[in-house]
């Protein structure tokens, strides 16, 4: 039984007695919360109602995480352009790591302010971590990209990246679930910033991005996320199956082992992101491409295609054949199995 004389219990009932009018449903002012998000570090923001038809497939997962959800905020955070274009990929990974950290911090601050206003809210992870106990099923609570599209922050390009009308592909997202309605919601923009240049098709080392508009997720995931998820499990298999260190070094180069160490100890690494690097979509980028296309291709496409590197492929896959035919100077390394 609760002690009615406890100071906090007494305070609550005293405060309750002061309330003379019933509480009404909170409707958040669109402009005020948009301004709050921008002041806390977002570069763009959009709002979607939980019952939006296009998000129907995500509603169950969202409500599992936060049953009070009525609205969703999508925050966009701009990536610096040059770290994405360098062929020194550790710098690209560092940029992503910085912006994911910034996005998570900003999302948390927005939730903190909403909480102070008496509105319950929950920010989801930008990037990682995710619900690994669901592996190998869907480990993400919600998919940021479709939410961002519905929130008016861009449209999906040929490269399966959300292309912002200003920043193009140079963005990451953070999603916030809110237990309140907004005075206004955004809708998807009426055009696609993708200009169908197909540079992402040309530069993709695995052939995941097809010229006909289709996308094969598996080869992209296998290579780009080599140090993460299933790629990490594959590395553990190499480690545990090797009878000796000498045998292990015949399977994994020292550079690959150090790369895994770097991923685990310093910041998460990816292997590619070339489709982000070469994309000219968005008003901040398109002028450079249209003004001098040849120079743009030299700065982006040429060095990426010419780089000598290992491309991780599934044995017998189309990606393995493509590396050998289109990029003979790159090394196709079989993994899995």
C-alpha positions as YAML, in Angstrom:
chain: A
units: angstrom
residues:
- id: 1
  name: UNK
  ca: [0.00, 0.00, 0.00]
- id: 2
  name: UNK
  ca: [1.25, 3.47, -0.92]
- id: 3
  name: UNK
  ca: [2.25, 5.74, 1.97]
- id: 4
  name: UNK
  ca: [-0.01, 8.77, 1.47]
- id: 5
  name: UNK
  ca: [2.24, 10.78, 3.80]
- id: 6
  name: UNK
  ca: [5.32, 10.38, 1.61]
- id: 7
  name: UNK
  ca: [6.41, 13.91, 0.51]
- id: 8
  name: UNK
  ca: [6.28, 13.11, -3.21]
- id: 9
  name: UNK
  ca: [2.90, 11.39, -2.94]
- id: 10
  name: UNK
  ca: [1.47, 14.32, -0.95]
- id: 11
  name: UNK
  ca: [2.88, 16.77, -3.52]
- id: 12
  name: UNK
  ca: [1.24, 14.90, -6.39]
- id: 13
  name: UNK
  ca: [-2.21, 14.90, -4.86]
- id: 14
  name: UNK
  ca: [-1.90, 18.54, -3.84]
- id: 15
  name: UNK
  ca: [-1.00, 19.45, -7.42]
- id: 16
  name: UNK
  ca: [-3.84, 17.31, -8.73]
- id: 17
  name: UNK
  ca: [-6.31, 19.19, -6.56]
- id: 18
  name: UNK
  ca: [-5.18, 22.48, -8.12]
- id: 19
  name: UNK
  ca: [-6.28, 21.39, -11.59]
- id: 20
  name: UNK
  ca: [-9.75, 22.82, -12.11]
- id: 21
  name: UNK
  ca: [-10.14, 22.10, -15.83]
- id: 22
  name: UNK
  ca: [-9.70, 18.77, -17.64]
- id: 23
  name: UNK
  ca: [-6.61, 18.31, -19.77]
- id: 24
  name: UNK
  ca: [-7.01, 18.73, -23.52]
- id: 25
  name: UNK
  ca: [-5.10, 16.93, -26.24]
- id: 26
  name: UNK
  ca: [-1.83, 18.70, -27.05]
- id: 27
  name: UNK
  ca: [-1.44, 19.93, -30.63]
- id: 28
  name: UNK
  ca: [2.09, 21.10, -31.30]
- id: 29
  name: UNK
  ca: [2.68, 24.18, -33.39]
- id: 30
  name: UNK
  ca: [4.42, 23.21, -36.62]
- id: 31
  name: UNK
  ca: [6.62, 26.30, -36.87]
- id: 32
  name: UNK
  ca: [7.67, 26.23, -33.21]
- id: 33
  name: UNK
  ca: [8.84, 22.61, -33.30]
- id: 34
  name: UNK
  ca: [10.49, 23.06, -36.68]
- id: 35
  name: UNK
  ca: [12.43, 25.98, -35.23]
- id: 36
  name: UNK
  ca: [13.31, 23.89, -32.17]
- id: 37
  name: UNK
  ca: [14.75, 21.13, -34.38]
- id: 38
  name: UNK
  ca: [16.81, 23.55, -36.47]
- id: 39
  name: UNK
  ca: [18.16, 25.29, -33.38]
- id: 40
  name: UNK
  ca: [19.30, 21.92, -32.06]
- id: 41
  name: UNK
  ca: [21.41, 21.14, -35.09]
- id: 42
  name: UNK
  ca: [19.19, 19.71, -37.83]
- id: 43
  name: UNK
  ca: [19.70, 21.06, -41.36]
- id: 44
  name: UNK
  ca: [16.14, 20.31, -42.41]
- id: 45
  name: UNK
  ca: [13.05, 18.80, -40.79]
- id: 46
  name: UNK
  ca: [9.68, 17.38, -41.77]
- id: 47
  name: UNK
  ca: [6.61, 15.98, -39.96]
- id: 48
  name: UNK
  ca: [4.44, 12.94, -40.73]
- id: 49
  name: UNK
  ca: [1.35, 11.56, -39.00]
- id: 50
  name: UNK
  ca: [1.57, 7.94, -37.80]
- id: 51
  name: UNK
  ca: [-1.46, 6.96, -39.88]
- id: 52
  name: UNK
  ca: [0.07, 8.07, -43.20]
- id: 53
  name: UNK
  ca: [-0.88, 5.33, -45.69]
- id: 54
  name: UNK
  ca: [2.59, 5.12, -47.21]
- id: 55
  name: UNK
  ca: [4.04, 4.21, -43.80]
- id: 56
  name: UNK
  ca: [1.51, 1.50, -43.02]
- id: 57
  name: UNK
  ca: [4.13, -1.23, -43.16]
- id: 58
  name: UNK
  ca: [6.14, 0.46, -40.41]
- id: 59
  name: UNK
  ca: [3.35, 1.34, -38.01]
- id: 60
  name: UNK
  ca: [3.44, -1.92, -36.06]
- id: 61
  name: UNK
  ca: [7.20, -1.68, -35.41]
- id: 62
  name: UNK
  ca: [6.97, 1.98, -34.43]
- id: 63
  name: UNK
  ca: [4.15, 1.36, -31.97]
- id: 64
  name: UNK
  ca: [6.04, -1.57, -30.48]
- id: 65
  name: UNK
  ca: [8.88, 0.81, -29.64]
- id: 66
  name: UNK
  ca: [6.63, 3.67, -28.52]
- id: 67
  name: UNK
  ca: [2.90, 2.87, -28.25]
- id: 68
  name: UNK
  ca: [1.98, 6.53, -27.68]
- id: 69
  name: UNK
  ca: [3.22, 7.62, -31.13]
- id: 70
  name: UNK
  ca: [0.91, 10.00, -32.99]
- id: 71
  name: UNK
  ca: [3.43, 11.83, -35.14]
- id: 72
  name: UNK
  ca: [6.92, 11.32, -36.54]
- id: 73
  name: UNK
  ca: [9.65, 13.94, -36.97]
- id: 74
  name: UNK
  ca: [12.30, 13.35, -39.62]
- id: 75
  name: UNK
  ca: [15.52, 15.32, -39.16]
- id: 76
  name: UNK
  ca: [18.08, 15.69, -41.95]
- id: 77
  name: UNK
  ca: [21.77, 16.32, -41.25]
- id: 78
  name: UNK
  ca: [24.15, 17.46, -43.92]
- id: 79
  name: UNK
  ca: [27.41, 15.63, -44.64]
- id: 80
  name: UNK
  ca: [30.43, 17.64, -45.74]
- id: 81
  name: UNK
  ca: [31.01, 17.03, -49.45]
- id: 82
  name: UNK
  ca: [34.76, 16.53, -49.84]
- id: 83
  name: UNK
  ca: [35.17, 13.75, -47.23]
- id: 84
  name: UNK
  ca: [32.70, 11.76, -49.32]
- id: 85
  name: UNK
  ca: [34.60, 12.29, -52.55]
- id: 86
  name: UNK
  ca: [38.06, 11.31, -51.39]
- id: 87
  name: UNK
  ca: [39.42, 7.91, -52.37]
- id: 88
  name: UNK
  ca: [40.88, 7.68, -48.82]
- id: 89
  name: UNK
  ca: [37.85, 5.94, -47.45]
- id: 90
  name: UNK
  ca: [38.81, 6.20, -43.79]
- id: 91
  name: UNK
  ca: [38.00, 9.91, -44.10]
- id: 92
  name: UNK
  ca: [34.57, 9.09, -45.52]
- id: 93
  name: UNK
  ca: [33.89, 6.72, -42.63]
- id: 94
  name: UNK
  ca: [35.01, 9.38, -40.16]
- id: 95
  name: UNK
  ca: [32.60, 11.90, -41.66]
- id: 96
  name: UNK
  ca: [29.70, 9.48, -41.39]
- id: 97
  name: UNK
  ca: [30.67, 8.66, -37.81]
- id: 98
  name: UNK
  ca: [30.77, 12.35, -36.82]
- id: 99
  name: UNK
  ca: [27.41, 13.14, -38.39]
- id: 100
  name: UNK
  ca: [25.67, 10.07, -36.93]
- id: 101
  name: UNK
  ca: [26.93, 11.13, -33.50]
- id: 102
  name: UNK
  ca: [25.72, 14.68, -34.10]
- id: 103
  name: UNK
  ca: [22.33, 13.42, -35.35]
- id: 104
  name: UNK
  ca: [21.81, 11.24, -32.28]
- id: 105
  name: UNK
  ca: [22.79, 14.09, -29.97]
- id: 106
  name: UNK
  ca: [20.46, 16.52, -31.73]
- id: 107
  name: UNK
  ca: [17.58, 14.06, -31.70]
- id: 108
  name: UNK
  ca: [18.08, 13.54, -27.98]
- id: 109
  name: UNK
  ca: [18.04, 17.30, -27.33]
- id: 110
  name: UNK
  ca: [14.78, 17.72, -29.24]
- id: 111
  name: UNK
  ca: [13.23, 14.93, -27.16]
- id: 112
  name: UNK
  ca: [14.55, 16.60, -23.99]
- id: 113
  name: UNK
  ca: [12.84, 19.88, -24.93]
- id: 114
  name: UNK
  ca: [9.58, 18.12, -25.82]
- id: 115
  name: UNK
  ca: [9.66, 16.28, -22.51]
- id: 116
  name: UNK
  ca: [10.08, 19.60, -20.69]
- id: 117
  name: UNK
  ca: [6.93, 20.77, -22.52]
- id: 118
  name: UNK
  ca: [5.05, 17.77, -21.17]
- id: 119
  name: UNK
  ca: [5.12, 15.86, -24.46]
- id: 120
  name: UNK
  ca: [6.45, 12.31, -24.48]
- id: 121
  name: UNK
  ca: [8.85, 11.53, -27.34]
- id: 122
  name: UNK
  ca: [11.50, 8.99, -28.32]
- id: 123
  name: UNK
  ca: [14.43, 9.45, -30.69]
- id: 124
  name: UNK
  ca: [15.49, 6.40, -32.70]
- id: 125
  name: UNK
  ca: [19.10, 5.57, -33.51]
- id: 126
  name: UNK
  ca: [20.62, 7.42, -36.45]
- id: 127
  name: UNK
  ca: [22.70, 4.69, -38.03]
- id: 128
  name: UNK
  ca: [23.57, 2.34, -35.17]
- id: 129
  name: UNK
  ca: [22.90, 0.61, -32.75]
- id: 130
  name: UNK
  ca: [19.93, -1.53, -33.78]
- id: 131
  name: UNK
  ca: [17.88, -4.44, -32.40]
- id: 132
  name: UNK
  ca: [20.39, -7.24, -32.97]
- id: 133
  name: UNK
  ca: [18.30, -9.84, -31.15]
- id: 134
  name: UNK
  ca: [16.08, -9.84, -34.25]
- id: 135
  name: UNK
  ca: [18.95, -10.94, -36.52]
- id: 136
  name: UNK
  ca: [18.79, -12.12, -39.28]
- id: 137
  name: UNK
  ca: [15.37, -10.49, -39.62]
- id: 138
  name: UNK
  ca: [14.62, -6.76, -39.75]
- id: 139
  name: UNK
  ca: [16.76, -5.23, -37.03]
- id: 140
  name: UNK
  ca: [15.66, -1.62, -37.50]
- id: 141
  name: UNK
  ca: [12.74, -0.20, -35.52]
- id: 142
  name: UNK
  ca: [11.76, 2.05, -38.43]
- id: 143
  name: UNK
  ca: [13.14, 2.83, -41.86]
- id: 144
  name: UNK
  ca: [14.37, 6.42, -41.98]
- id: 145
  name: UNK
  ca: [14.28, 6.75, -45.78]
- id: 146
  name: UNK
  ca: [10.53, 6.26, -46.46]
- id: 147
  name: UNK
  ca: [9.75, 8.48, -43.49]
- id: 148
  name: UNK
  ca: [12.06, 11.20, -44.85]
- id: 149
  name: UNK
  ca: [10.40, 10.97, -48.26]
- id: 150
  name: UNK
  ca: [6.92, 11.35, -46.75]
- id: 151
  name: UNK
  ca: [8.23, 14.24, -44.61]
- id: 152
  name: UNK
  ca: [9.16, 16.18, -47.75]
- id: 153
  name: UNK
  ca: [12.93, 15.82, -47.37]
- id: 154
  name: UNK
  ca: [13.57, 14.31, -50.80]
- id: 155
  name: UNK
  ca: [12.85, 11.42, -53.13]
- id: 156
  name: UNK
  ca: [14.56, 8.07, -53.62]
- id: 157
  name: UNK
  ca: [17.18, 8.18, -56.35]
- id: 158
  name: UNK
  ca: [18.44, 5.47, -58.68]
- id: 159
  name: UNK
  ca: [21.14, 4.79, -56.08]
- id: 160
  name: UNK
  ca: [18.47, 4.07, -53.43]
- id: 161
  name: UNK
  ca: [19.51, 7.13, -51.46]
- id: 162
  name: UNK
  ca: [17.05, 9.82, -50.46]
- id: 163
  name: UNK
  ca: [18.08, 12.84, -52.54]
- id: 164
  name: UNK
  ca: [17.40, 16.13, -50.81]
- id: 165
  name: UNK
  ca: [16.42, 19.00, -53.16]
- id: 166
  name: UNK
  ca: [19.28, 21.15, -51.80]
- id: 167
  name: UNK
  ca: [21.88, 18.78, -50.33]
- id: 168
  name: UNK
  ca: [21.38, 15.85, -52.71]
- id: 169
  name: UNK
  ca: [22.72, 12.56, -51.36]
- id: 170
  name: UNK
  ca: [24.93, 14.26, -48.75]
- id: 171
  name: UNK
  ca: [22.59, 13.65, -45.81]
- id: 172
  name: UNK
  ca: [21.76, 11.24, -42.98]
- id: 173
  name: UNK
  ca: [18.51, 11.09, -41.04]
- id: 174
  name: UNK
  ca: [17.27, 10.81, -37.48]
- id: 175
  name: UNK
  ca: [13.69, 9.82, -36.64]
- id: 176
  name: UNK
  ca: [11.75, 11.00, -33.57]
- id: 177
  name: UNK
  ca: [8.45, 9.49, -32.42]
- id: 178
  name: UNK
  ca: [6.11, 11.96, -30.70]
- id: 179
  name: UNK
  ca: [3.01, 11.42, -28.57]
- id: 180
  name: UNK
  ca: [1.16, 14.44, -29.94]
- id: 181
  name: UNK
  ca: [-0.38, 15.78, -33.12]
- id: 182
  name: UNK
  ca: [1.02, 18.72, -35.09]
- id: 183
  name: UNK
  ca: [-0.86, 21.71, -36.43]
- id: 184
  name: UNK
  ca: [0.45, 20.85, -39.91]
- id: 185
  name: UNK
  ca: [2.22, 17.99, -41.65]
- id: 186
  name: UNK
  ca: [4.53, 17.80, -44.65]
- id: 187
  name: UNK
  ca: [3.96, 15.86, -47.85]
- id: 188
  name: UNK
  ca: [6.44, 14.34, -50.30]
- id: 189
  name: UNK
  ca: [8.02, 16.81, -52.71]
- id: 190
  name: UNK
  ca: [6.55, 16.82, -56.22]
- id: 191
  name: UNK
  ca: [9.68, 15.94, -58.18]
- id: 192
  name: UNK
  ca: [12.73, 13.70, -57.91]
- id: 193
  name: UNK
  ca: [16.13, 15.46, -57.63]
- id: 194
  name: UNK
  ca: [17.70, 12.44, -59.42]
- id: 195
  name: UNK
  ca: [18.68, 13.59, -62.93]
- id: 196
  name: UNK
  ca: [19.22, 10.04, -64.28]
- id: 197
  name: UNK
  ca: [22.91, 10.66, -65.01]
- id: 198
  name: UNK
  ca: [23.61, 7.04, -63.93]
- id: 199
  name: UNK
  ca: [27.03, 7.91, -62.54]
- id: 200
  name: UNK
  ca: [26.18, 5.69, -59.57]
- id: 201
  name: UNK
  ca: [25.74, 2.79, -62.00]
- id: 202
  name: UNK
  ca: [29.11, 3.44, -63.60]
- id: 203
  name: UNK
  ca: [31.04, 3.68, -60.32]
- id: 204
  name: UNK
  ca: [29.39, 0.84, -58.36]
- id: 205
  name: UNK
  ca: [32.05, -1.89, -57.98]
- id: 206
  name: UNK
  ca: [29.51, -4.64, -57.28]
- id: 207
  name: UNK
  ca: [26.88, -3.90, -59.92]
- id: 208
  name: UNK
  ca: [24.21, -3.48, -57.25]
- id: 209
  name: UNK
  ca: [22.80, -0.38, -58.97]
- id: 210
  name: UNK
  ca: [21.32, -1.30, -62.36]
- id: 211
  name: UNK
  ca: [20.88, 0.98, -65.36]
- id: 212
  name: UNK
  ca: [17.26, -0.16, -65.70]
- id: 213
  name: UNK
  ca: [16.45, 1.29, -62.27]
- id: 214
  name: UNK
  ca: [16.51, -1.93, -60.25]
- id: 215
  name: UNK
  ca: [18.71, -2.47, -57.23]
- id: 216
  name: UNK
  ca: [20.32, -5.64, -55.86]
- id: 217
  name: UNK
  ca: [20.81, -5.11, -52.13]
- id: 218
  name: UNK
  ca: [22.84, -8.24, -51.40]
- id: 219
  name: UNK
  ca: [26.11, -7.39, -53.25]
- id: 220
  name: UNK
  ca: [26.04, -3.84, -51.86]
- id: 221
  name: UNK
  ca: [25.55, -5.15, -48.32]
- id: 222
  name: UNK
  ca: [28.21, -7.86, -48.76]
- id: 223
  name: UNK
  ca: [30.92, -5.40, -49.82]
- id: 224
  name: UNK
  ca: [30.12, -2.06, -48.23]
- id: 225
  name: UNK
  ca: [29.31, -3.55, -44.82]
- id: 226
  name: UNK
  ca: [32.19, -6.01, -44.80]
- id: 227
  name: UNK
  ca: [33.28, -4.99, -41.28]
- id: 228
  name: UNK
  ca: [29.73, -5.03, -39.94]
- id: 229
  name: UNK
  ca: [26.88, -7.46, -39.39]
- id: 230
  name: UNK
  ca: [27.21, -10.60, -41.51]
- id: 231
  name: UNK
  ca: [30.70, -9.58, -42.61]
- id: 232
  name: UNK
  ca: [31.80, -9.52, -39.00]
- id: 233
  name: UNK
  ca: [30.38, -13.00, -38.46]
- id: 234
  name: UNK
  ca: [32.31, -14.16, -41.51]
- id: 235
  name: UNK
  ca: [35.52, -12.77, -40.02]
- id: 236
  name: UNK
  ca: [34.82, -14.62, -36.76]
- id: 237
  name: UNK
  ca: [34.48, -17.80, -38.80]
- id: 238
  name: UNK
  ca: [37.90, -17.21, -40.38]
- id: 239
  name: UNK
  ca: [39.30, -16.61, -36.90]
- id: 240
  name: UNK
  ca: [37.84, -19.68, -35.25]
- id: 241
  name: UNK
  ca: [38.36, -22.07, -38.17]
- id: 242
  name: UNK
  ca: [42.05, -21.29, -38.52]
- id: 243
  name: UNK
  ca: [44.21, -23.95, -36.79]
- id: 244
  name: UNK
  ca: [47.12, -21.50, -36.51]
- id: 245
  name: UNK
  ca: [47.99, -17.83, -36.91]
- id: 246
  name: UNK
  ca: [49.92, -18.73, -40.07]
- id: 247
  name: UNK
  ca: [46.83, -20.35, -41.54]
- id: 248
  name: UNK
  ca: [44.69, -17.34, -40.55]
- id: 249
  name: UNK
  ca: [47.08, -14.96, -42.34]
- id: 250
  name: UNK
  ca: [46.67, -17.00, -45.50]
- id: 251
  name: UNK
  ca: [42.94, -16.36, -45.35]
- id: 252
  name: UNK
  ca: [43.00, -12.76, -44.11]
- id: 253
  name: UNK
  ca: [45.66, -10.22, -44.99]
- id: 254
  name: UNK
  ca: [47.19, -8.15, -42.22]
- id: 255
  name: UNK
  ca: [45.55, -5.09, -43.76]
- id: 256
  name: UNK
  ca: [42.12, -6.75, -43.45]
- id: 257
  name: UNK
  ca: [42.75, -7.64, -39.82]
- id: 258
  name: UNK
  ca: [43.88, -4.10, -38.99]
- id: 259
  name: UNK
  ca: [40.81, -2.77, -40.82]
- id: 260
  name: UNK
  ca: [38.60, -4.88, -38.57]
- id: 261
  name: UNK
  ca: [40.49, -3.61, -35.52]
- id: 262
  name: UNK
  ca: [39.92, -0.04, -36.69]
- id: 263
  name: UNK
  ca: [36.20, -0.71, -37.15]
- id: 264
  name: UNK
  ca: [35.91, -2.13, -33.63]
- id: 265
  name: UNK
  ca: [38.11, 0.29, -31.73]
- id: 266
  name: UNK
  ca: [37.95, 3.70, -33.42]
- id: 267
  name: UNK
  ca: [34.81, 4.17, -35.50]
- id: 268
  name: UNK
  ca: [32.59, 2.07, -37.76]
- id: 269
  name: UNK
  ca: [33.92, 1.59, -41.27]
- id: 270
  name: UNK
  ca: [32.25, 1.13, -44.63]
- id: 271
  name: UNK
  ca: [33.96, 0.00, -47.82]
- id: 272
  name: UNK
  ca: [32.31, 1.96, -50.57]
- id: 273
  name: UNK
  ca: [29.72, 4.80, -50.50]
- id: 274
  name: UNK
  ca: [30.76, 5.64, -54.07]
- id: 275
  name: UNK
  ca: [27.15, 6.25, -55.06]
- id: 276
  name: UNK
  ca: [27.09, 9.12, -52.55]
- id: 277
  name: UNK
  ca: [30.43, 10.50, -53.72]
- id: 278
  name: UNK
  ca: [29.57, 10.84, -57.41]
- id: 279
  name: UNK
  ca: [25.92, 11.91, -57.19]
- id: 280
  name: UNK
  ca: [25.35, 15.44, -58.62]
- id: 281
  name: UNK
  ca: [21.75, 15.73, -57.40]
- id: 282
  name: UNK
  ca: [20.64, 18.73, -55.37]
- id: 283
  name: UNK
  ca: [20.95, 22.44, -56.00]
- id: 284
  name: UNK
  ca: [24.27, 22.62, -54.10]
- id: 285
  name: UNK
  ca: [25.87, 20.05, -56.42]
- id: 286
  name: UNK
  ca: [24.22, 20.14, -59.83]
- id: 287
  name: UNK
  ca: [25.91, 23.33, -61.03]
- id: 288
  name: UNK
  ca: [29.38, 21.83, -60.73]
- id: 289
  name: UNK
  ca: [28.30, 18.85, -62.82]
- id: 290
  name: UNK
  ca: [26.44, 20.79, -65.53]
- id: 291
  name: UNK
  ca: [29.03, 23.58, -65.84]
- id: 292
  name: UNK
  ca: [31.97, 21.26, -66.57]
- id: 293
  name: UNK
  ca: [30.89, 17.65, -66.81]
- id: 294
  name: UNK
  ca: [34.30, 16.36, -67.87]
- id: 295
  name: UNK
  ca: [36.07, 17.96, -64.90]
- id: 296
  name: UNK
  ca: [33.36, 16.61, -62.59]
- id: 297
  name: UNK
  ca: [33.87, 13.10, -63.89]
- id: 298
  name: UNK
  ca: [37.64, 13.43, -63.47]
- id: 299
  name: UNK
  ca: [37.19, 14.56, -59.87]
- id: 300
  name: UNK
  ca: [34.72, 11.84, -58.90]
- id: 301
  name: UNK
  ca: [34.30, 8.87, -61.25]
- id: 302
  name: UNK
  ca: [37.80, 8.42, -62.66]
- id: 303
  name: UNK
  ca: [39.74, 7.98, -59.40]
- id: 304
  name: UNK
  ca: [37.09, 5.73, -57.86]
- id: 305
  name: UNK
  ca: [37.05, 3.36, -60.82]
- id: 306
  name: UNK
  ca: [40.85, 3.33, -61.08]
- id: 307
  name: UNK
  ca: [41.49, 2.58, -57.40]
- id: 308
  name: UNK
  ca: [43.08, -0.80, -56.69]
- id: 309
  name: UNK
  ca: [41.12, -2.42, -53.88]
- id: 310
  name: UNK
  ca: [39.47, -5.59, -52.67]
- id: 311
  name: UNK
  ca: [35.80, -6.05, -53.50]
- id: 312
  name: UNK
  ca: [34.03, -8.64, -51.35]
- id: 313
  name: UNK
  ca: [31.68, -10.91, -53.27]
- id: 314
  name: UNK
  ca: [29.59, -14.04, -52.82]
- id: 315
  name: UNK
  ca: [31.07, -17.01, -54.74]
- id: 316
  name: UNK
  ca: [29.57, -17.40, -58.21]
- id: 317
  name: UNK
  ca: [27.60, -14.16, -57.99]
- id: 318
  name: UNK
  ca: [27.03, -11.59, -60.71]
- id: 319
  name: UNK
  ca: [29.13, -9.20, -58.62]
- id: 320
  name: UNK
  ca: [32.13, -11.53, -58.84]
- id: 321
  name: UNK
  ca: [31.85, -11.69, -62.65]
- id: 322
  name: UNK
  ca: [31.41, -7.94, -62.90]
- id: 323
  name: UNK
  ca: [34.55, -7.16, -60.89]
- id: 324
  name: UNK
  ca: [36.62, -9.42, -63.13]
- id: 325
  name: UNK
  ca: [35.23, -8.00, -66.37]
- id: 326
  name: UNK
  ca: [34.69, -4.31, -65.57]
- id: 327
  name: UNK
  ca: [37.37, -3.76, -62.91]
- id: 328
  name: UNK
  ca: [40.20, -6.23, -63.63]
- id: 329
  name: UNK
  ca: [42.63, -4.15, -61.55]
- id: 330
  name: UNK
  ca: [40.45, -4.69, -58.45]
- id: 331
  name: UNK
  ca: [40.54, -7.97, -56.51]
- id: 332
  name: UNK
  ca: [37.31, -9.94, -56.08]
- id: 333
  name: UNK
  ca: [37.51, -11.80, -52.77]
- id: 334
  name: UNK
  ca: [35.00, -14.53, -52.04]
- id: 335
  name: UNK
  ca: [33.39, -14.53, -48.62]
- id: 336
  name: UNK
  ca: [30.71, -16.58, -46.95]
- id: 337
  name: UNK
  ca: [29.88, -20.20, -47.47]
...
